[in-house]
Short mmCIF file of C-alpha atoms in Angstrom, two decimals:
data_model
loop_
_atom_site.label_atom_id
_atom_site.label_comp_id
_atom_site.label_asym_id
_atom_site.label_seq_id
_atom_site.Cartn_x
_atom_site.Cartn_y
_atom_site.Cartn_z
CA MET A 1 -13.57 -5.59 -18.59
CA ALA A 2 -11.79 -2.27 -19.19
CA ARG A 3 -8.70 -1.27 -16.79
CA PHE A 4 -9.49 1.52 -14.60
CA VAL A 5 -8.61 5.10 -15.95
CA THR A 6 -8.37 8.56 -14.61
CA GLU A 7 -6.60 11.95 -15.23
CA ILE A 8 -6.57 14.63 -12.80
CA ALA A 9 -4.96 18.13 -12.45
CA THR A 10 -3.39 18.41 -9.09
CA GLY A 11 -1.63 21.65 -9.05
CA ASN A 12 1.29 20.44 -7.62
CA PRO A 13 4.93 20.28 -9.00
CA ASP A 14 6.28 17.38 -10.69
CA ASP A 15 8.70 16.76 -8.26
CA MET A 16 6.59 16.61 -5.28
CA ILE A 17 4.19 14.06 -7.14
CA ARG A 18 7.01 11.87 -8.05
CA PHE A 19 8.02 12.01 -4.20
CA ILE A 20 4.55 10.93 -2.95
CA ALA A 21 4.21 8.26 -5.86
CA GLU A 22 7.32 6.63 -5.16
CA ASP A 23 6.69 6.51 -1.15
CA PHE A 24 3.44 4.98 -1.82
CA PHE A 25 4.53 2.37 -4.23
CA ALA A 26 7.58 1.47 -1.84
CA LYS A 27 5.45 1.01 1.45
CA GLU A 28 2.83 -0.91 -0.56
CA GLY A 29 5.11 -3.38 -1.81
CA PHE A 30 4.94 -2.35 -5.55
CA VAL A 31 7.89 -2.89 -7.80
CA LEU A 32 8.88 -1.05 -11.42
CA THR A 33 8.63 -3.91 -14.12
CA SER A 34 8.26 -3.94 -17.71
CA ASP A 35 5.21 -5.55 -19.19
CA GLY A 36 4.35 -5.15 -22.64
CA GLY A 37 7.30 -2.85 -23.24
CA GLN A 38 5.95 -0.06 -20.77
CA MET A 39 7.23 0.59 -17.14
CA VAL A 40 4.26 -0.48 -14.70
CA TRP A 41 4.26 -0.63 -10.81
CA LYS A 42 3.20 -4.13 -10.05
CA LYS A 43 2.28 -6.08 -6.79
CA GLY A 44 2.18 -9.91 -6.44
CA SER A 45 3.18 -12.62 -8.74
CA GLY A 46 0.04 -14.73 -8.83
CA PHE A 47 0.73 -17.29 -6.31
CA PHE A 48 -2.24 -16.47 -3.99
CA THR A 49 -3.84 -13.64 -5.70
CA ALA A 50 -4.18 -11.85 -9.27
CA PRO A 51 -1.29 -9.65 -9.87
CA GLN A 52 -2.04 -5.87 -9.40
CA TYR A 53 -1.04 -3.00 -11.92
CA ILE A 54 -1.08 0.36 -12.06
CA GLN A 55 0.53 2.78 -14.48
CA MET A 56 1.02 6.43 -13.83
CA TYR A 57 2.18 9.23 -16.06
CA PHE A 58 2.59 12.95 -15.15
CA GLN A 59 3.71 16.31 -16.35
CA ASN A 60 3.15 19.90 -14.85
CA GLY A 61 1.02 18.77 -12.09
CA VAL A 62 -1.12 16.31 -14.60
CA VAL A 63 -1.58 12.61 -13.68
CA HIS A 64 -2.87 10.23 -15.91
CA LEU A 65 -3.37 6.85 -13.77
CA GLU A 66 -4.62 3.32 -15.03
CA ALA A 67 -4.99 0.43 -12.83
CA TRP A 68 -5.92 -3.16 -13.29
CA LEU A 69 -5.58 -6.80 -12.64
CA LYS A 70 -4.29 -9.80 -14.77
CA PHE A 71 -5.68 -13.37 -14.47
CA ALA A 72 -2.97 -15.71 -12.87
CA ILE A 73 -2.83 -19.38 -14.42
CA LEU A 74 0.32 -20.04 -12.61
CA PRO A 75 2.71 -17.93 -10.79
CA GLY A 76 4.22 -15.68 -13.29
CA VAL A 77 1.85 -16.95 -15.99
CA TYR A 78 -0.96 -14.44 -16.88
CA ALA A 79 -3.71 -13.97 -19.31
CA GLY A 80 -6.09 -10.86 -20.12
CA GLU A 81 -6.68 -7.95 -17.75
CA MET A 82 -9.64 -7.15 -15.25
CA GLY A 83 -10.61 -3.60 -14.42
CA LEU A 84 -11.84 -2.58 -10.74
CA THR A 85 -15.43 -3.35 -11.32
CA GLY A 86 -17.43 -6.95 -11.43
CA PHE A 87 -17.97 -9.84 -9.22
CA TRP A 88 -15.02 -12.33 -10.26
CA GLY A 89 -12.22 -11.46 -7.97
CA PHE A 90 -14.03 -8.42 -6.07
CA ALA A 91 -11.84 -8.64 -2.98
CA VAL A 92 -8.57 -8.12 -4.80
CA LYS A 93 -10.50 -5.62 -7.04
CA GLN A 94 -11.53 -3.73 -3.79
CA GLN A 95 -8.14 -3.76 -2.47
CA LEU A 96 -6.62 -2.41 -5.32
CA LYS A 97 -9.33 0.29 -5.58
CA GLY A 98 -8.71 1.25 -1.98
CA ARG A 99 -4.76 1.77 -3.16
CA VAL A 100 -5.83 3.79 -5.98
CA ASP A 101 -7.91 6.22 -3.91
CA MET A 102 -5.48 6.46 -1.26
CA LEU A 103 -2.86 7.48 -3.90
CA LEU A 104 -5.34 10.08 -5.60
CA TYR A 105 -6.22 11.33 -2.53
CA LEU A 106 -2.37 12.15 -1.10
CA LEU A 107 -1.61 13.60 -4.72
CA GLN A 108 -4.13 15.91 -4.75
CA GLN A 109 -2.97 17.38 -1.32
CA PRO A 110 -2.89 21.12 -1.12
CA ASN A 111 0.81 22.36 -2.16
CA PRO A 112 2.48 23.08 1.24
CA ALA A 113 4.86 25.38 -0.09
CA VAL A 114 1.71 27.35 -1.60
CA ALA A 115 0.28 27.45 1.84
CA ALA A 116 3.42 28.39 3.61
CA THR A 117 4.45 31.31 1.22
CA ALA A 118 0.45 32.52 1.66
CA ALA A 119 0.83 32.55 5.25
CA ALA A 120 4.23 34.29 5.25
CA SER A 121 2.51 37.17 2.83
CA SER A 122 -0.28 37.74 5.23
CA PRO A 123 -0.73 40.48 7.60
CA GLY A 124 0.70 40.13 10.89
CA TRP A 125 3.22 37.22 9.91
CA GLY A 126 6.51 37.32 11.40
CA GLN A 127 5.12 40.39 13.87
CA GLN A 128 6.67 40.35 17.60
CA ALA A 129 5.45 41.70 20.43
CA PRO A 130 6.68 45.45 21.37
CA GLY A 131 10.38 45.36 23.12
CA ALA A 132 10.85 41.60 22.44
CA ALA A 133 14.25 40.40 21.19
CA PRO A 134 14.31 39.72 17.11
CA ALA A 135 14.37 35.57 16.69
CA VAL A 136 17.16 35.87 14.60
CA PRO A 137 19.99 38.23 14.55
CA ALA A 138 19.84 41.00 11.92
CA ASP A 139 23.06 40.17 9.97
CA ARG A 140 21.88 36.41 9.78
CA PRO A 141 19.25 35.26 7.70
CA ALA A 142 16.76 32.77 9.28
CA ALA A 143 17.35 28.97 8.02
CA PRO A 144 14.89 27.45 5.42
CA GLN A 145 12.44 25.07 7.39
CA PRO A 146 11.28 21.92 5.51
CA ILE A 147 7.90 21.87 3.87
CA PRO A 148 5.71 18.92 5.43
CA VAL A 149 4.21 16.76 2.49
CA ARG A 150 1.49 14.39 3.72
CA VAL A 151 2.67 10.90 2.49
CA HIS A 152 1.43 7.48 2.80
CA ASP A 153 1.28 5.51 6.57
CA PRO A 154 -0.61 2.36 6.45
CA VAL A 155 -0.89 2.20 10.10
CA ASP A 156 -4.11 0.32 9.17
CA LYS A 157 -2.30 -2.53 7.83
CA ALA A 158 -0.35 -2.71 10.83
CA LYS A 159 -3.30 -3.11 12.86
CA LEU A 160 -4.74 -5.74 10.90
CA ALA A 161 -1.89 -7.63 10.94
CA LEU A 162 -1.59 -7.74 14.50
CA VAL A 163 -5.03 -8.70 14.60
CA THR A 164 -5.13 -11.72 12.22
CA GLY A 165 -1.77 -12.97 13.12
CA ILE A 166 -2.80 -13.24 17.00
CA PHE A 167 -6.24 -14.68 15.74
CA SER A 168 -4.29 -17.04 13.44
CA LEU A 169 -2.12 -18.37 16.53
CA ALA A 170 -5.22 -19.16 18.07
CA ALA A 171 -7.48 -20.63 15.74
CA ALA A 172 -4.44 -22.75 14.98
CA TRP A 173 -5.47 -25.11 17.72
CA PHE A 174 -9.12 -25.38 16.75
CA ILE A 175 -9.54 -24.50 13.27
CA PRO A 176 -6.31 -25.18 11.52
CA LEU A 177 -7.66 -24.18 8.19
CA ALA A 178 -9.02 -20.87 9.46
CA GLY A 179 -5.46 -20.40 11.02
CA VAL A 180 -3.86 -20.63 7.84
CA VAL A 181 -5.88 -18.26 6.04
CA LEU A 182 -5.75 -15.20 8.90
CA GLY A 183 -2.10 -15.98 8.84
CA VAL A 184 -1.78 -15.69 5.02
CA VAL A 185 -3.78 -12.13 5.62
CA ALA A 186 -1.58 -11.32 8.14
CA ILE A 187 1.80 -11.79 6.65
CA PRO A 188 1.53 -9.05 3.61
CA ALA A 189 -0.35 -6.83 6.18
CA GLY A 190 2.14 -6.79 8.56
CA ASN A 191 4.83 -6.44 5.86
CA VAL A 192 3.44 -3.44 4.67
CA GLY A 193 2.44 -2.01 8.06
CA ARG A 194 6.18 -2.50 9.19
CA LYS A 195 6.64 0.48 6.82
CA SER A 196 4.51 2.58 8.79
CA SER A 197 4.74 4.92 11.96
CA ALA A 198 3.47 2.06 13.81
CA LYS A 199 6.49 -0.17 12.57
CA ASN A 200 6.51 -2.42 16.09
CA ILE A 201 2.93 -3.10 15.58
CA GLY A 202 3.03 -4.14 12.10
CA LEU A 203 6.40 -6.38 12.64
CA ALA A 204 4.41 -8.32 15.42
CA GLY A 205 1.88 -8.83 13.47
CA PHE A 206 4.10 -10.01 10.68
CA ILE A 207 5.66 -12.72 13.09
CA CYS A 208 2.33 -13.67 14.43
CA GLY A 209 1.16 -14.44 11.00
CA ILE A 210 4.24 -16.60 9.97
CA ALA A 211 3.98 -18.32 13.23
CA GLY A 212 0.22 -19.03 13.15
CA THR A 213 0.50 -20.11 9.39
CA ALA A 214 3.06 -22.81 10.29
CA LEU A 215 1.51 -23.94 13.60
CA SER A 216 -1.61 -24.22 11.69
CA LEU A 217 -0.15 -26.15 8.83
CA ILE A 218 1.84 -28.50 11.35
CA ILE A 219 -1.20 -29.09 13.12
CA TRP A 220 -3.64 -29.51 10.12
CA LEU A 221 -0.87 -32.12 8.59
CA ALA A 222 -0.43 -33.88 12.12
CA ARG A 223 -4.33 -34.56 12.11
CA LEU A 224 -4.42 -35.77 8.66
CA ILE A 225 -1.61 -38.24 9.43
CA SER A 226 -3.35 -39.38 12.62
CA MET A 227 -6.67 -39.80 10.93
CA PHE A 228 -5.39 -41.86 8.15
CA SER A 229 -3.13 -43.76 10.48
CA TYR A 230 -6.80 -45.17 11.75
CA LEU A 231 -8.00 -46.33 8.50
#
C-alpha cells in the first residue's frame, strides 16, 4: 500500500515550523536517521511493533509530509512499506495516523506573531484610563514579550501510562499475560508522558509499567515451573 502523502500551506514562517516539528518528534520519541539515502524521522526498531517513519520537508510555509510503516522481519531488519490504511497492522497504523494528524494540526495553528501585530494595530490598543500613570517611562521602550506558540503536550499519554501501569500491577497476580500486555503499553506511553506538562503522572505510569511487566513475567514463569514440576 502506498505511503501517506500530503502537502499543506501553513502560512507560517519556516523557523516556527521547524521549532514545532522538532519539539513534536522529540516528545514522541522519533529520531532523525538516514533511510535509503534520505533523512527521515523514525520511531521504533521493530522489536514489538512495526517501525514508524515520517519524512517532512518545508519551504516558505509549505509543508510536504509523508508517513509510512515497514514490515519488521527481525529488529532492525525490514522489508516493504505499509501506508496508514488497511487491516494489516491496523492498531499501529492508527497510532501513526493520530501522530500525523496532531502534527499537522500544530503546524497549521495561526501565527501568533501576526495575531499580536493585528491586535497592536487595532483601535484602542495600549490606551490608558484618563490620569493613569504610563506603564513604561517615556524614555524607556517596553521590553518585547515572548510570543507563545502551541506545542505538543502529550498529557493523554501520561494518563494512559498511569492507568495501564496500575492495572498491570494488579493483573500480575491474577492474569500475568494481561499484566505483561498492559505493562508493555504503559512503558512507551509513560516515556512520552514524561515529556508532557503532566510529567510526574507519566513518570509514575512508566515506573508502574516496568514493575508490572517484571512482576507479571516473574509470576508467569513461577507458575510454569510449578506446573511442570508436577508432571
